[in-house]
Amino acid sequence: MNVLIINGPNLNMLGIREPEIYGLKSYSDLIAFIEKAAGSLGVAVSFFQSNCEGEMIDAIQAAYGKVDGIIINPAAYAHTSIAIADALKAVGIPAVEVHLTDTHTREPYRHNSFTSEACIETIMGEGFEGYRSALKVLVEIFA
Ligand code: DQA
């Protein structure tokens, strides 16, 4: 089983950005965490991170016919991007949305997620562990 992990804008700044909210661990730490979690679940993972909406859409389209599942943290684009939601719907690849923080308990403008409407499940507030939970959701689907 192949899963593409897409991380959106500013997630490459983990460890530096607002550590009181996102913690001190870096994007590289996140990749290492996911690789380990995926390895123990027998899942092959590839990674894509971009600060640009169009590049994220291109990555989703390029995944068509190539991966079994997508895990996406669209970051702030969750709250704004109908285009990313449309791309996820277009390819029809089972996708799970992850947010490190619980966006429902943060600023009101983070409460809505357009992209989650295109995902089978949304996991939030679990930090890095949320990506493991998302992998497990996809493993269950293909079991
Ligand atoms: C985030 C939550 C978003 O609201 C925010 O814009 C992010 C990170 C999270 O993982 O908690 O950049 O997606």
Short mmCIF file of C-alpha atoms and ligand atoms in Angstrom, two decimals:
data_model
loop_
_atom_site.label_atom_id
_atom_site.label_comp_id
_atom_site.label_asym_id
_atom_site.label_seq_id
_atom_site.Cartn_x
_atom_site.Cartn_y
_atom_site.Cartn_z
CA MET A 1 0.00 0.00 0.00
CA ASN A 2 1.36 3.40 -1.07
CA VAL A 3 0.38 6.61 0.66
CA LEU A 4 1.29 10.14 -0.34
CA ILE A 5 1.66 12.57 2.57
CA ILE A 6 0.98 16.17 1.56
CA ASN A 7 1.79 19.01 3.92
CA GLY A 8 0.77 22.56 3.12
CA PRO A 9 2.06 26.03 3.82
CA ASN A 10 4.28 26.80 6.79
CA LEU A 11 4.49 23.20 7.95
CA ASN A 12 8.11 23.27 6.73
CA MET A 13 8.58 25.82 9.54
CA LEU A 14 7.62 23.41 12.33
CA GLY A 15 9.93 23.86 15.30
CA ILE A 16 10.37 27.54 14.46
CA ARG A 17 6.79 28.74 13.92
CA GLU A 18 4.72 29.50 17.01
CA PRO A 19 6.31 26.77 19.16
CA GLU A 20 3.76 27.42 21.91
CA ILE A 21 1.12 26.13 19.47
CA TYR A 22 2.97 23.67 17.24
CA GLY A 23 5.79 22.51 19.53
CA LEU A 24 9.53 22.37 19.08
CA LYS A 25 9.83 19.45 16.70
CA SER A 26 10.81 20.20 13.11
CA TYR A 27 9.37 19.17 9.74
CA SER A 28 12.26 16.66 9.43
CA ASP A 29 11.22 15.22 12.80
CA LEU A 30 7.69 14.87 11.43
CA ILE A 31 8.94 13.01 8.34
CA ALA A 32 11.02 10.68 10.53
CA PHE A 33 7.99 10.08 12.78
CA ILE A 34 5.73 9.22 9.83
CA GLU A 35 8.36 6.98 8.20
CA LYS A 36 8.68 4.98 11.42
CA ALA A 37 4.91 4.75 11.96
CA ALA A 38 4.35 3.75 8.32
CA GLY A 39 7.13 1.15 8.51
CA SER A 40 5.54 -0.58 11.47
CA LEU A 41 2.18 -0.61 9.66
CA GLY A 42 3.74 -1.97 6.46
CA VAL A 43 2.85 1.14 4.44
CA ALA A 44 5.13 2.76 1.84
CA VAL A 45 5.04 6.54 2.11
CA SER A 46 6.15 9.43 -0.08
CA PHE A 47 6.17 13.07 0.92
CA PHE A 48 5.28 16.39 -0.64
CA GLN A 49 5.34 19.80 1.02
CA SER A 50 4.54 23.11 -0.58
CA ASN A 51 3.59 26.62 0.38
CA CYS A 52 1.72 27.05 -2.92
CA GLU A 53 -1.89 26.04 -3.50
CA GLY A 54 -1.35 25.26 -7.20
CA GLU A 55 1.63 23.01 -6.47
CA MET A 56 -0.46 21.06 -3.98
CA ILE A 57 -3.17 20.65 -6.62
CA ASP A 58 -0.56 19.48 -9.13
CA ALA A 59 0.73 16.92 -6.61
CA ILE A 60 -2.80 15.60 -6.00
CA GLN A 61 -3.44 15.30 -9.74
CA ALA A 62 -0.06 13.62 -10.30
CA ALA A 63 -0.99 11.03 -7.67
CA TYR A 64 -3.89 9.79 -9.81
CA GLY A 65 -3.38 6.09 -10.58
CA LYS A 66 -0.11 6.04 -8.60
CA VAL A 67 -1.03 5.90 -4.90
CA ASP A 68 -3.63 4.06 -2.85
CA GLY A 69 -4.26 6.83 -0.36
CA ILE A 70 -3.47 10.42 0.54
CA ILE A 71 -2.90 11.98 3.93
CA ILE A 72 -3.14 15.74 3.71
CA ASN A 73 -2.55 18.53 6.15
CA PRO A 74 -3.63 21.44 3.95
CA ALA A 75 -2.70 23.85 6.76
CA ALA A 76 -4.44 27.22 6.25
CA TYR A 77 -5.68 26.14 2.81
CA ALA A 78 -8.14 23.85 4.60
CA HIS A 79 -10.08 26.96 5.52
CA THR A 80 -9.93 28.65 2.11
CA SER A 81 -9.30 26.25 -0.75
CA ILE A 82 -12.25 24.94 -2.69
CA ALA A 83 -9.68 24.23 -5.43
CA ILE A 84 -7.77 21.70 -3.31
CA ALA A 85 -11.07 20.11 -2.25
CA ASP A 86 -12.03 19.85 -5.94
CA ALA A 87 -8.67 18.24 -6.78
CA LEU A 88 -9.15 15.60 -4.08
CA LYS A 89 -12.64 14.90 -5.39
CA ALA A 90 -11.35 14.80 -8.98
CA VAL A 91 -8.80 12.05 -8.38
CA GLY A 92 -11.09 10.10 -6.04
CA ILE A 93 -8.16 8.72 -4.02
CA PRO A 94 -9.19 7.96 -0.42
CA ALA A 95 -7.84 10.86 1.61
CA VAL A 96 -7.58 11.60 5.31
CA GLU A 97 -7.13 15.16 6.55
CA VAL A 98 -4.84 15.81 9.50
CA HIS A 99 -4.35 18.91 11.62
CA LEU A 100 -1.75 18.96 14.37
CA THR A 101 -3.93 21.25 16.46
CA ASP A 102 -7.65 21.10 17.18
CA THR A 103 -8.76 23.80 14.78
CA HIS A 104 -12.29 23.74 16.22
CA THR A 105 -11.04 25.21 19.50
CA ARG A 106 -8.96 27.92 17.82
CA GLU A 107 -9.94 31.13 16.01
CA PRO A 108 -13.38 31.00 14.37
CA TYR A 109 -11.84 31.37 10.88
CA ARG A 110 -10.18 27.96 11.40
CA HIS A 111 -13.42 26.15 12.25
CA ASN A 112 -14.49 25.43 8.68
CA SER A 113 -12.54 23.09 6.41
CA PHE A 114 -13.49 22.94 2.73
CA THR A 115 -10.94 20.20 2.12
CA SER A 116 -12.30 17.90 4.83
CA GLU A 117 -15.47 17.60 2.74
CA ALA A 118 -13.34 15.71 0.21
CA CYS A 119 -11.80 13.42 2.84
CA ILE A 120 -13.13 10.27 4.42
CA GLU A 121 -12.06 11.41 7.88
CA THR A 122 -10.46 14.39 9.60
CA ILE A 123 -8.11 13.93 12.53
CA MET A 124 -7.17 16.95 14.60
CA GLY A 125 -5.48 17.83 17.85
CA GLU A 126 -3.28 14.74 18.11
CA GLY A 127 0.00 16.39 17.05
CA PHE A 128 2.35 14.07 15.13
CA GLU A 129 0.28 11.08 16.33
CA GLY A 130 -2.52 12.30 14.05
CA TYR A 131 -0.54 11.10 11.03
CA ARG A 132 -0.27 7.61 12.56
CA SER A 133 -4.03 7.65 13.18
CA ALA A 134 -4.57 8.67 9.55
CA LEU A 135 -2.35 5.83 8.32
CA LYS A 136 -4.43 3.42 10.41
CA VAL A 137 -7.65 4.74 8.85
CA LEU A 138 -6.25 4.01 5.37
CA VAL A 139 -4.89 0.59 6.43
CA GLU A 140 -8.39 -0.33 7.68
CA ILE A 141 -9.92 0.65 4.33
CA PHE A 142 -7.58 -1.59 2.38
CA ALA A 143 -7.63 -4.48 4.90
C1 DQA B 1 -2.86 23.39 10.93
C2 DQA B 1 -4.03 24.27 11.40
C3 DQA B 1 -4.28 25.40 10.42
O1 DQA B 1 -5.35 26.21 10.87
C4 DQA B 1 -3.03 26.26 10.31
O2 DQA B 1 -3.22 27.27 9.35
C5 DQA B 1 -1.80 25.48 10.04
C6 DQA B 1 -1.60 24.20 10.72
C7 DQA B 1 -2.54 22.28 11.95
O3 DQA B 1 -1.87 21.33 11.57
O4 DQA B 1 -2.93 22.37 13.12
O5 DQA B 1 -0.91 25.93 9.33
O6 DQA B 1 -3.22 22.74 9.72
#
